Amino acid sequence: NYFGDVPLVLDTDYKKNTSLSRTSSTEVYASIIKDLTEAQASLSDAYPTAERTRANKAAATTLLARAYLYTEQWAQAETEASKVIGDAKYELLTDLNAVFLKSSREAIWQLQTVNTSTTGVNTWEGFSMVPFAATSTPLYRLYPSLVTAFETGDKRKEFWVKEFTNASGTVHYPYKYKVRTSTPVVEYSMVLRYAELFLIRAEARANQNNLEGALDDMNTLRARAGLASLPDTLPKEEVLLAVENERRLELFAEWGHRWLDLKRTGRAIEVLSPIKPDITATDLLYPLPLSAILTNPSLEQNPGYN
């Protein structure tokens, strides 16, 4: 996703691995899907403790659904997403303030912080995004275009976006994680969460021309956000744009979903040009690190970075 075609390393022979050339993204994804399918079959359905900090079968299934979505295998993406959606261990929480708590039933896989240098850190997200004090300027700010994209009454804006005002004006920052530091710990980093499965399935269904099913999935999330259902008269193109928009509003500030979504759907340049007028096709990939190129003579730099 970030570098394009990359070497596919499948064994431990360092001499061979040091000189591997790039493997097509298609082949890399096939290997990823193979790994996830094996993990899905091998992992337990249950968590080993009351917390959800160890990957289980549903975590592998969620990533598998995402991989199928990214490779446009729509039927498989829908099938895998439906498996987790139908699992009674998970639910959409009506209280948006509870979604990112360590006890969240929306969590499929979470991570505890490993930071011990600062007392009371719950998550790196909260420690980085929540200002040090009420008078402190937030370090991470939302683009105004995102803030204005929320419909009136959207609870996601009410509970997951925070406003900060000083003499320089007003800015908004992500407030999904609400704890900078606290003891005892109440929040864990959310790696995979239940809501994403409805968006995966909605997009997969729309691409199979099941527009009613796609709208049902989106409307489930919209209802949780306090919004009216989308009209059932939308054509396929508008349903897919609605999925894109719901992913933007539901998953903002989580793992770079927006960037990856715009890239994989071919919409990055069109959508980002108003705020990045000089964006070109070569900007959609990162440059390969110089250290990698110097140690592997089989690698060539991505276009635009020579």
PDB file of C-alpha atoms in Angstrom:
ATOM      1  CA  ASN A   1       0.000   0.000   0.000  1.00  0.00           C
ATOM      2  CA  TYR A   2       2.792   2.444   0.826  1.00  0.00           C
ATOM      3  CA  PHE A   3       5.654   1.357  -1.448  1.00  0.00           C
ATOM      4  CA  GLY A   4       3.980  -0.565  -4.280  1.00  0.00           C
ATOM      5  CA  ASP A   5       5.559  -3.850  -5.382  1.00  0.00           C
ATOM      6  CA  VAL A   6       7.894  -5.144  -2.665  1.00  0.00           C
ATOM      7  CA  PRO A   7      10.086  -8.222  -2.208  1.00  0.00           C
ATOM      8  CA  LEU A   8       8.082 -11.181  -0.933  1.00  0.00           C
ATOM      9  CA  VAL A   9      10.189 -12.844   1.754  1.00  0.00           C
ATOM     10  CA  LEU A  10       9.034 -16.384   2.523  1.00  0.00           C
ATOM     11  CA  ASP A  11      12.103 -18.080   4.003  1.00  0.00           C
ATOM     12  CA  THR A  12      15.065 -17.393   6.312  1.00  0.00           C
ATOM     13  CA  ASP A  13      17.932 -17.484   3.795  1.00  0.00           C
ATOM     14  CA  TYR A  14      19.433 -14.054   4.378  1.00  0.00           C
ATOM     15  CA  LYS A  15      21.708 -14.255   1.350  1.00  0.00           C
ATOM     16  CA  LYS A  16      18.729 -14.868  -0.915  1.00  0.00           C
ATOM     17  CA  ASN A  17      16.540 -12.313   0.857  1.00  0.00           C
ATOM     18  CA  THR A  18      19.148  -9.567   0.603  1.00  0.00           C
ATOM     19  CA  SER A  19      18.980  -9.587  -3.207  1.00  0.00           C
ATOM     20  CA  LEU A  20      15.286 -10.250  -3.834  1.00  0.00           C
ATOM     21  CA  SER A  21      13.689  -8.091  -6.498  1.00  0.00           C
ATOM     22  CA  ARG A  22      10.185  -6.719  -6.226  1.00  0.00           C
ATOM     23  CA  THR A  23       7.188  -9.026  -6.310  1.00  0.00           C
ATOM     24  CA  SER A  24       3.931  -7.828  -7.830  1.00  0.00           C
ATOM     25  CA  SER A  25       1.386  -6.481  -5.356  1.00  0.00           C
ATOM     26  CA  THR A  26      -1.080  -9.066  -6.666  1.00  0.00           C
ATOM     27  CA  GLU A  27       1.253 -11.884  -5.669  1.00  0.00           C
ATOM     28  CA  VAL A  28       1.990 -10.288  -2.299  1.00  0.00           C
ATOM     29  CA  TYR A  29      -1.722  -9.995  -1.548  1.00  0.00           C
ATOM     30  CA  ALA A  30      -2.235 -13.628  -2.513  1.00  0.00           C
ATOM     31  CA  SER A  31       0.390 -14.555   0.071  1.00  0.00           C
ATOM     32  CA  ILE A  32      -1.257 -12.318   2.677  1.00  0.00           C
ATOM     33  CA  ILE A  33      -4.621 -13.957   2.030  1.00  0.00           C
ATOM     34  CA  LYS A  34      -3.043 -17.401   2.312  1.00  0.00           C
ATOM     35  CA  ASP A  35      -1.491 -16.480   5.672  1.00  0.00           C
ATOM     36  CA  LEU A  36      -4.762 -15.063   6.993  1.00  0.00           C
ATOM     37  CA  THR A  37      -6.728 -18.088   5.844  1.00  0.00           C
ATOM     38  CA  GLU A  38      -4.317 -20.352   7.715  1.00  0.00           C
ATOM     39  CA  ALA A  39      -4.464 -18.107  10.788  1.00  0.00           C
ATOM     40  CA  GLN A  40      -8.255 -18.108  10.676  1.00  0.00           C
ATOM     41  CA  ALA A  41      -8.293 -21.904  10.682  1.00  0.00           C
ATOM     42  CA  SER A  42      -5.735 -22.190  13.482  1.00  0.00           C
ATOM     43  CA  LEU A  43      -6.768 -19.482  15.950  1.00  0.00           C
ATOM     44  CA  SER A  44      -9.255 -20.025  18.724  1.00  0.00           C
ATOM     45  CA  ASP A  45     -12.601 -18.288  18.578  1.00  0.00           C
ATOM     46  CA  ALA A  46     -12.296 -17.367  22.254  1.00  0.00           C
ATOM     47  CA  TYR A  47      -9.976 -14.869  23.897  1.00  0.00           C
ATOM     48  CA  PRO A  48      -7.595 -16.350  26.491  1.00  0.00           C
ATOM     49  CA  THR A  49      -8.601 -13.721  29.075  1.00  0.00           C
ATOM     50  CA  ALA A  50     -11.473 -11.309  29.641  1.00  0.00           C
ATOM     51  CA  GLU A  51      -9.540  -8.692  27.636  1.00  0.00           C
ATOM     52  CA  ARG A  52      -9.250  -8.635  23.845  1.00  0.00           C
ATOM     53  CA  THR A  53      -5.520  -8.073  23.526  1.00  0.00           C
ATOM     54  CA  ARG A  54      -4.706 -11.397  21.862  1.00  0.00           C
ATOM     55  CA  ALA A  55      -5.631 -12.028  18.246  1.00  0.00           C
ATOM     56  CA  ASN A  56      -8.402 -14.608  17.833  1.00  0.00           C
ATOM     57  CA  LYS A  57     -10.251 -16.109  14.870  1.00  0.00           C
ATOM     58  CA  ALA A  58     -12.380 -12.978  14.431  1.00  0.00           C
ATOM     59  CA  ALA A  59      -9.264 -10.802  14.164  1.00  0.00           C
ATOM     60  CA  ALA A  60      -7.918 -12.969  11.342  1.00  0.00           C
ATOM     61  CA  THR A  61     -11.341 -12.976   9.688  1.00  0.00           C
ATOM     62  CA  THR A  62     -11.595  -9.185   9.878  1.00  0.00           C
ATOM     63  CA  LEU A  63      -8.195  -8.727   8.248  1.00  0.00           C
ATOM     64  CA  LEU A  64      -9.102 -11.343   5.653  1.00  0.00           C
ATOM     65  CA  ALA A  65     -12.297  -9.438   4.819  1.00  0.00           C
ATOM     66  CA  ARG A  66     -10.241  -6.275   4.432  1.00  0.00           C
ATOM     67  CA  ALA A  67      -7.688  -8.006   2.205  1.00  0.00           C
ATOM     68  CA  TYR A  68     -10.466  -9.330  -0.035  1.00  0.00           C
ATOM     69  CA  LEU A  69     -11.951  -5.813  -0.190  1.00  0.00           C
ATOM     70  CA  TYR A  70      -8.608  -4.296  -1.177  1.00  0.00           C
ATOM     71  CA  THR A  71      -8.210  -6.890  -3.939  1.00  0.00           C
ATOM     72  CA  GLU A  72     -11.780  -6.379  -5.159  1.00  0.00           C
ATOM     73  CA  GLN A  73     -12.884  -9.928  -4.370  1.00  0.00           C
ATOM     74  CA  TRP A  74     -16.308  -8.702  -3.394  1.00  0.00           C
ATOM     75  CA  ALA A  75     -18.134 -11.955  -2.675  1.00  0.00           C
ATOM     76  CA  GLN A  76     -15.349 -13.218  -0.429  1.00  0.00           C
ATOM     77  CA  ALA A  77     -15.159  -9.862   1.385  1.00  0.00           C
ATOM     78  CA  GLU A  78     -18.887  -9.989   2.085  1.00  0.00           C
ATOM     79  CA  THR A  79     -18.716 -13.593   3.302  1.00  0.00           C
ATOM     80  CA  GLU A  80     -15.878 -12.966   5.750  1.00  0.00           C
ATOM     81  CA  ALA A  81     -17.359  -9.712   7.054  1.00  0.00           C
ATOM     82  CA  SER A  82     -20.691 -11.445   7.647  1.00  0.00           C
ATOM     83  CA  LYS A  83     -18.997 -14.063   9.819  1.00  0.00           C
ATOM     84  CA  VAL A  84     -17.861 -11.442  12.318  1.00  0.00           C
ATOM     85  CA  ILE A  85     -21.022  -9.341  12.062  1.00  0.00           C
ATOM     86  CA  GLY A  86     -22.995 -12.421  13.069  1.00  0.00           C
ATOM     87  CA  ASP A  87     -20.773 -13.166  16.085  1.00  0.00           C
ATOM     88  CA  ALA A  88     -22.623 -12.422  19.335  1.00  0.00           C
ATOM     89  CA  LYS A  89     -19.390 -11.444  21.101  1.00  0.00           C
ATOM     90  CA  TYR A  90     -19.401  -8.123  19.274  1.00  0.00           C
ATOM     91  CA  GLU A  91     -21.869  -5.250  19.119  1.00  0.00           C
ATOM     92  CA  LEU A  92     -22.151  -1.626  18.072  1.00  0.00           C
ATOM     93  CA  LEU A  93     -22.196   0.431  21.253  1.00  0.00           C
ATOM     94  CA  THR A  94     -24.837   3.134  21.501  1.00  0.00           C
ATOM     95  CA  ASP A  95     -22.573   5.131  23.833  1.00  0.00           C
ATOM     96  CA  LEU A  96     -19.830   6.492  21.574  1.00  0.00           C
ATOM     97  CA  ASN A  97     -17.798   7.483  24.630  1.00  0.00           C
ATOM     98  CA  ALA A  98     -17.393   3.778  25.442  1.00  0.00           C
ATOM     99  CA  VAL A  99     -16.174   2.538  22.056  1.00  0.00           C
ATOM    100  CA  PHE A 100     -12.445   2.902  22.784  1.00  0.00           C
ATOM    101  CA  LEU A 101     -12.475   1.730  26.389  1.00  0.00           C
ATOM    102  CA  LYS A 102     -10.528  -1.420  27.226  1.00  0.00           C
ATOM    103  CA  SER A 103     -13.840  -3.099  28.096  1.00  0.00           C
ATOM    104  CA  SER A 104     -15.456  -2.252  24.745  1.00  0.00           C
ATOM    105  CA  ARG A 105     -17.594  -4.974  23.173  1.00  0.00           C
ATOM    106  CA  GLU A 106     -16.935  -3.266  19.848  1.00  0.00           C
ATOM    107  CA  ALA A 107     -13.291  -4.300  20.115  1.00  0.00           C
ATOM    108  CA  ILE A 108     -12.112  -7.209  17.999  1.00  0.00           C
ATOM    109  CA  TRP A 109      -8.442  -6.688  18.796  1.00  0.00           C
ATOM    110  CA  GLN A 110      -6.842  -4.110  21.098  1.00  0.00           C
ATOM    111  CA  LEU A 111      -3.315  -3.446  22.337  1.00  0.00           C
ATOM    112  CA  GLN A 112      -2.138  -2.401  25.767  1.00  0.00           C
ATOM    113  CA  THR A 113       0.423   0.374  25.961  1.00  0.00           C
ATOM    114  CA  VAL A 114       3.998  -0.754  26.447  1.00  0.00           C
ATOM    115  CA  ASN A 115       5.130   2.717  27.503  1.00  0.00           C
ATOM    116  CA  THR A 116       6.528   2.831  31.005  1.00  0.00           C
ATOM    117  CA  SER A 117       8.457   6.096  30.762  1.00  0.00           C
ATOM    118  CA  THR A 118       5.438   8.264  31.582  1.00  0.00           C
ATOM    119  CA  THR A 119       3.121   7.300  34.407  1.00  0.00           C
ATOM    120  CA  GLY A 120      -0.508   6.751  33.497  1.00  0.00           C
ATOM    121  CA  VAL A 121      -0.233   6.521  29.707  1.00  0.00           C
ATOM    122  CA  ASN A 122      -3.240   4.524  28.448  1.00  0.00           C
ATOM    123  CA  THR A 123      -2.639   4.704  24.687  1.00  0.00           C
ATOM    124  CA  TRP A 124      -0.169   6.464  22.456  1.00  0.00           C
ATOM    125  CA  GLU A 125      -3.127   7.909  20.551  1.00  0.00           C
ATOM    126  CA  GLY A 126      -4.575   9.570  23.630  1.00  0.00           C
ATOM    127  CA  PHE A 127      -1.180  10.677  24.940  1.00  0.00           C
ATOM    128  CA  SER A 128      -0.349  12.301  21.583  1.00  0.00           C
ATOM    129  CA  MET A 129      -3.737  13.724  20.575  1.00  0.00           C
ATOM    130  CA  VAL A 130      -5.202  14.972  23.850  1.00  0.00           C
ATOM    131  CA  PRO A 131      -3.619  18.314  24.797  1.00  0.00           C
ATOM    132  CA  PHE A 132      -1.493  18.493  27.943  1.00  0.00           C
ATOM    133  CA  ALA A 133      -3.827  21.073  29.478  1.00  0.00           C
ATOM    134  CA  ALA A 134      -7.062  22.860  28.620  1.00  0.00           C
ATOM    135  CA  THR A 135      -5.016  25.851  27.458  1.00  0.00           C
ATOM    136  CA  SER A 136      -2.583  23.799  25.355  1.00  0.00           C
ATOM    137  CA  THR A 137      -2.844  23.888  21.569  1.00  0.00           C
ATOM    138  CA  PRO A 138      -3.586  20.385  20.182  1.00  0.00           C
ATOM    139  CA  LEU A 139      -0.761  18.861  18.154  1.00  0.00           C
ATOM    140  CA  TYR A 140      -3.082  16.881  15.836  1.00  0.00           C
ATOM    141  CA  ARG A 141      -5.793  18.841  14.056  1.00  0.00           C
ATOM    142  CA  LEU A 142      -8.582  17.878  11.704  1.00  0.00           C
ATOM    143  CA  TYR A 143      -8.928  19.485   8.304  1.00  0.00           C
ATOM    144  CA  PRO A 144     -11.894  21.893   8.235  1.00  0.00           C
ATOM    145  CA  SER A 145     -13.234  19.950   5.246  1.00  0.00           C
ATOM    146  CA  LEU A 146     -13.623  16.885   7.471  1.00  0.00           C
ATOM    147  CA  VAL A 147     -15.271  18.822  10.286  1.00  0.00           C
ATOM    148  CA  THR A 148     -17.824  20.343   7.919  1.00  0.00           C
ATOM    149  CA  ALA A 149     -18.504  16.960   6.275  1.00  0.00           C
ATOM    150  CA  PHE A 150     -20.440  15.758   9.332  1.00  0.00           C
ATOM    151  CA  GLU A 151     -24.189  16.148   9.012  1.00  0.00           C
ATOM    152  CA  THR A 152     -26.088  18.147  11.598  1.00  0.00           C
ATOM    153  CA  GLY A 153     -26.750  15.949  14.613  1.00  0.00           C
ATOM    154  CA  ASP A 154     -24.028  13.401  13.867  1.00  0.00           C
ATOM    155  CA  LYS A 155     -23.027  12.004  17.265  1.00  0.00           C
ATOM    156  CA  ARG A 156     -19.612  11.110  15.911  1.00  0.00           C
ATOM    157  CA  LYS A 157     -18.813  14.806  15.650  1.00  0.00           C
ATOM    158  CA  GLU A 158     -20.366  15.480  19.049  1.00  0.00           C
ATOM    159  CA  PHE A 159     -18.412  12.787  20.908  1.00  0.00           C
ATOM    160  CA  TRP A 160     -15.325  12.111  18.762  1.00  0.00           C
ATOM    161  CA  VAL A 161     -14.306  15.664  17.784  1.00  0.00           C
ATOM    162  CA  LYS A 162     -13.087  18.271  20.253  1.00  0.00           C
ATOM    163  CA  GLU A 163     -12.927  22.024  19.686  1.00  0.00           C
ATOM    164  CA  PHE A 164     -10.085  24.250  20.865  1.00  0.00           C
ATOM    165  CA  THR A 165     -10.157  28.052  20.722  1.00  0.00           C
ATOM    166  CA  ASN A 166      -7.525  30.645  21.546  1.00  0.00           C
ATOM    167  CA  ALA A 167      -6.505  34.055  20.245  1.00  0.00           C
ATOM    168  CA  SER A 168      -5.406  32.505  16.948  1.00  0.00           C
ATOM    169  CA  GLY A 169      -8.837  31.040  16.245  1.00  0.00           C
ATOM    170  CA  THR A 170     -10.642  27.706  16.535  1.00  0.00           C
ATOM    171  CA  VAL A 171      -9.334  24.289  15.544  1.00  0.00           C
ATOM    172  CA  HIS A 172     -10.671  20.768  15.998  1.00  0.00           C
ATOM    173  CA  TYR A 173      -8.828  17.609  16.993  1.00  0.00           C
ATOM    174  CA  PRO A 174      -9.626  13.887  17.263  1.00  0.00           C
ATOM    175  CA  TYR A 175     -11.243  12.924  20.575  1.00  0.00           C
ATOM    176  CA  LYS A 176     -11.945   9.222  20.143  1.00  0.00           C
ATOM    177  CA  TYR A 177      -9.330   8.552  22.795  1.00  0.00           C
ATOM    178  CA  LYS A 178     -10.100  10.871  25.687  1.00  0.00           C
ATOM    179  CA  VAL A 179      -7.377  10.005  28.177  1.00  0.00           C
ATOM    180  CA  ARG A 180      -3.891  11.479  28.050  1.00  0.00           C
ATOM    181  CA  THR A 181      -2.855   9.892  31.322  1.00  0.00           C
ATOM    182  CA  SER A 182      -4.818   8.166  34.070  1.00  0.00           C
ATOM    183  CA  THR A 183      -4.406   5.469  36.655  1.00  0.00           C
ATOM    184  CA  PRO A 184      -5.842   2.887  36.496  1.00  0.00           C
ATOM    185  CA  VAL A 185      -5.764   2.415  32.728  1.00  0.00           C
ATOM    186  CA  VAL A 186      -9.223   2.657  31.109  1.00  0.00           C
ATOM    187  CA  GLU A 187      -8.422   2.791  27.362  1.00  0.00           C
ATOM    188  CA  TYR A 188      -6.564   0.423  25.029  1.00  0.00           C
ATOM    189  CA  SER A 189      -5.451   1.099  21.452  1.00  0.00           C
ATOM    190  CA  MET A 190      -8.127  -0.193  19.066  1.00  0.00           C
ATOM    191  CA  VAL A 191      -6.532  -2.139  16.213  1.00  0.00           C
ATOM    192  CA  LEU A 192      -9.682  -3.747  14.783  1.00  0.00           C
ATOM    193  CA  ARG A 193     -13.245  -2.828  15.630  1.00  0.00           C
ATOM    194  CA  TYR A 194     -16.675  -4.127  14.762  1.00  0.00           C
ATOM    195  CA  ALA A 195     -17.973  -1.074  12.884  1.00  0.00           C
ATOM    196  CA  GLU A 196     -15.462  -1.537  10.065  1.00  0.00           C
ATOM    197  CA  LEU A 197     -17.088  -4.850   9.085  1.00  0.00           C
ATOM    198  CA  PHE A 198     -20.361  -3.107   8.184  1.00  0.00           C
ATOM    199  CA  LEU A 199     -18.445  -0.738   5.907  1.00  0.00           C
ATOM    200  CA  ILE A 200     -16.501  -3.569   4.290  1.00  0.00           C
ATOM    201  CA  ARG A 201     -19.701  -5.477   3.651  1.00  0.00           C
ATOM    202  CA  ALA A 202     -21.530  -2.386   2.389  1.00  0.00           C
ATOM    203  CA  GLU A 203     -18.847  -1.714  -0.223  1.00  0.00           C
ATOM    204  CA  ALA A 204     -18.664  -5.372  -1.213  1.00  0.00           C
ATOM    205  CA  ARG A 205     -22.443  -5.567  -1.571  1.00  0.00           C
ATOM    206  CA  ALA A 206     -22.638  -2.368  -3.611  1.00  0.00           C
ATOM    207  CA  ASN A 207     -20.023  -3.688  -6.027  1.00  0.00           C
ATOM    208  CA  GLN A 208     -22.178  -6.806  -6.465  1.00  0.00           C
ATOM    209  CA  ASN A 209     -25.184  -4.583  -7.189  1.00  0.00           C
ATOM    210  CA  ASN A 210     -26.868  -5.431  -3.872  1.00  0.00           C
ATOM    211  CA  LEU A 211     -27.622  -1.783  -3.201  1.00  0.00           C
ATOM    212  CA  GLU A 212     -30.346  -2.516  -0.662  1.00  0.00           C
ATOM    213  CA  GLY A 213     -27.948  -4.610   1.425  1.00  0.00           C
ATOM    214  CA  ALA A 214     -25.239  -1.952   1.152  1.00  0.00           C
ATOM    215  CA  LEU A 215     -27.625   0.734   2.351  1.00  0.00           C
ATOM    216  CA  ASP A 216     -28.795  -1.467   5.222  1.00  0.00           C
ATOM    217  CA  ASP A 217     -25.217  -1.786   6.476  1.00  0.00           C
ATOM    218  CA  MET A 218     -24.516   1.939   6.200  1.00  0.00           C
ATOM    219  CA  ASN A 219     -27.834   2.823   7.799  1.00  0.00           C
ATOM    220  CA  THR A 220     -26.942   0.626  10.764  1.00  0.00           C
ATOM    221  CA  LEU A 221     -23.959   2.863  11.457  1.00  0.00           C
ATOM    222  CA  ARG A 222     -25.887   6.020  10.656  1.00  0.00           C
ATOM    223  CA  ALA A 223     -28.611   5.054  13.126  1.00  0.00           C
ATOM    224  CA  ARG A 224     -25.952   4.593  15.815  1.00  0.00           C
ATOM    225  CA  ALA A 225     -24.705   8.092  14.929  1.00  0.00           C
ATOM    226  CA  GLY A 226     -28.217   9.535  15.289  1.00  0.00           C
ATOM    227  CA  LEU A 227     -28.741  10.130  11.568  1.00  0.00           C
ATOM    228  CA  ALA A 228     -31.606   9.357   9.219  1.00  0.00           C
ATOM    229  CA  SER A 229     -31.330   6.491   6.742  1.00  0.00           C
ATOM    230  CA  LEU A 230     -29.999   7.149   3.270  1.00  0.00           C
ATOM    231  CA  PRO A 231     -32.661   7.125   0.532  1.00  0.00           C
ATOM    232  CA  ASP A 232     -33.190   3.754  -1.125  1.00  0.00           C
ATOM    233  CA  THR A 233     -33.301   5.378  -4.569  1.00  0.00           C
ATOM    234  CA  LEU A 234     -29.553   6.083  -4.805  1.00  0.00           C
ATOM    235  CA  PRO A 235     -27.861   4.662  -7.922  1.00  0.00           C
ATOM    236  CA  LYS A 236     -24.801   2.465  -7.559  1.00  0.00           C
ATOM    237  CA  GLU A 237     -22.282   5.271  -8.117  1.00  0.00           C
ATOM    238  CA  GLU A 238     -23.826   7.355  -5.332  1.00  0.00           C
ATOM    239  CA  VAL A 239     -24.026   4.361  -2.995  1.00  0.00           C
ATOM    240  CA  LEU A 240     -20.283   3.793  -3.452  1.00  0.00           C
ATOM    241  CA  LEU A 241     -19.585   7.468  -2.772  1.00  0.00           C
ATOM    242  CA  ALA A 242     -21.784   7.192   0.327  1.00  0.00           C
ATOM    243  CA  VAL A 243     -19.677   4.240   1.517  1.00  0.00           C
ATOM    244  CA  GLU A 244     -16.535   6.319   0.962  1.00  0.00           C
ATOM    245  CA  ASN A 245     -18.051   9.140   2.996  1.00  0.00           C
ATOM    246  CA  GLU A 246     -19.205   6.882   5.830  1.00  0.00           C
ATOM    247  CA  ARG A 247     -15.730   5.348   6.030  1.00  0.00           C
ATOM    248  CA  ARG A 248     -14.277   8.853   6.243  1.00  0.00           C
ATOM    249  CA  LEU A 249     -16.575   9.873   9.098  1.00  0.00           C
ATOM    250  CA  GLU A 250     -16.522   6.583  11.014  1.00  0.00           C
ATOM    251  CA  LEU A 251     -12.810   5.722  10.772  1.00  0.00           C
ATOM    252  CA  PHE A 252     -11.082   9.123  10.820  1.00  0.00           C
ATOM    253  CA  ALA A 253      -7.850   9.254  12.844  1.00  0.00           C
ATOM    254  CA  GLU A 254      -7.618   5.445  12.860  1.00  0.00           C
ATOM    255  CA  TRP A 255      -4.688   3.756  11.133  1.00  0.00           C
ATOM    256  CA  GLY A 256      -4.690   5.892   7.966  1.00  0.00           C
ATOM    257  CA  HIS A 257      -7.855   4.347   6.515  1.00  0.00           C
ATOM    258  CA  ARG A 258      -8.770   7.481   4.561  1.00  0.00           C
ATOM    259  CA  TRP A 259      -5.486   7.587   2.641  1.00  0.00           C
ATOM    260  CA  LEU A 260      -5.585   3.894   1.812  1.00  0.00           C
ATOM    261  CA  ASP A 261      -9.237   4.110   0.749  1.00  0.00           C
ATOM    262  CA  LEU A 262      -8.609   6.986  -1.658  1.00  0.00           C
ATOM    263  CA  LYS A 263      -5.610   5.188  -3.148  1.00  0.00           C
ATOM    264  CA  ARG A 264      -7.239   1.808  -3.694  1.00  0.00           C
ATOM    265  CA  THR A 265     -10.370   3.324  -5.269  1.00  0.00           C
ATOM    266  CA  GLY A 266      -8.362   5.567  -7.593  1.00  0.00           C
ATOM    267  CA  ARG A 267      -9.838   8.717  -6.062  1.00  0.00           C
ATOM    268  CA  ALA A 268      -6.797  10.159  -4.279  1.00  0.00           C
ATOM    269  CA  ILE A 269      -5.764  12.778  -6.820  1.00  0.00           C
ATOM    270  CA  GLU A 270      -9.313  13.974  -7.482  1.00  0.00           C
ATOM    271  CA  VAL A 271     -10.210  14.286  -3.804  1.00  0.00           C
ATOM    272  CA  LEU A 272      -6.910  15.670  -2.519  1.00  0.00           C
ATOM    273  CA  SER A 273      -6.142  18.161  -5.315  1.00  0.00           C
ATOM    274  CA  PRO A 274      -8.089  21.018  -3.664  1.00  0.00           C
ATOM    275  CA  ILE A 275      -5.859  20.859  -0.580  1.00  0.00           C
ATOM    276  CA  LYS A 276      -2.718  19.549  -2.339  1.00  0.00           C
ATOM    277  CA  PRO A 277      -2.739  21.264  -5.772  1.00  0.00           C
ATOM    278  CA  ASP A 278       0.614  19.786  -6.834  1.00  0.00           C
ATOM    279  CA  ILE A 279      -0.258  16.143  -6.138  1.00  0.00           C
ATOM    280  CA  THR A 280       0.672  13.749  -8.947  1.00  0.00           C
ATOM    281  CA  ALA A 281       0.471   9.993  -9.527  1.00  0.00           C
ATOM    282  CA  THR A 282       4.036   9.480  -8.275  1.00  0.00           C
ATOM    283  CA  ASP A 283       3.031  10.954  -4.911  1.00  0.00           C
ATOM    284  CA  LEU A 284       0.786   7.955  -4.243  1.00  0.00           C
ATOM    285  CA  LEU A 285       3.799   5.837  -3.262  1.00  0.00           C
ATOM    286  CA  TYR A 286       6.510   6.550  -0.716  1.00  0.00           C
ATOM    287  CA  PRO A 287      10.176   6.488  -1.772  1.00  0.00           C
ATOM    288  CA  LEU A 288      12.065   3.318  -0.927  1.00  0.00           C
ATOM    289  CA  PRO A 289      14.457   3.956   1.975  1.00  0.00           C
ATOM    290  CA  LEU A 290      17.988   4.645   0.777  1.00  0.00           C
ATOM    291  CA  SER A 291      19.305   2.033   3.196  1.00  0.00           C
ATOM    292  CA  ALA A 292      17.224  -0.648   1.447  1.00  0.00           C
ATOM    293  CA  ILE A 293      18.456   0.362  -2.010  1.00  0.00           C
ATOM    294  CA  LEU A 294      22.100   0.438  -0.903  1.00  0.00           C
ATOM    295  CA  THR A 295      21.938  -3.052   0.602  1.00  0.00           C
ATOM    296  CA  ASN A 296      19.873  -4.650  -2.174  1.00  0.00           C
ATOM    297  CA  PRO A 297      21.140  -4.077  -5.731  1.00  0.00           C
ATOM    298  CA  SER A 298      17.952  -5.615  -7.161  1.00  0.00           C
ATOM    299  CA  LEU A 299      15.760  -2.746  -5.957  1.00  0.00           C
ATOM    300  CA  GLU A 300      14.997   0.357  -7.988  1.00  0.00           C
ATOM    301  CA  GLN A 301      13.629   3.596  -6.594  1.00  0.00           C
ATOM    302  CA  ASN A 302       9.972   4.454  -7.122  1.00  0.00           C
ATOM    303  CA  PRO A 303       9.230   6.914  -9.962  1.00  0.00           C
ATOM    304  CA  GLY A 304       9.405  10.544  -8.952  1.00  0.00           C
ATOM    305  CA  TYR A 305      12.142  10.122  -6.336  1.00  0.00           C
ATOM    306  CA  ASN A 306      15.278   9.707  -8.439  1.00  0.00           C
TER     307      ASN A 306
END
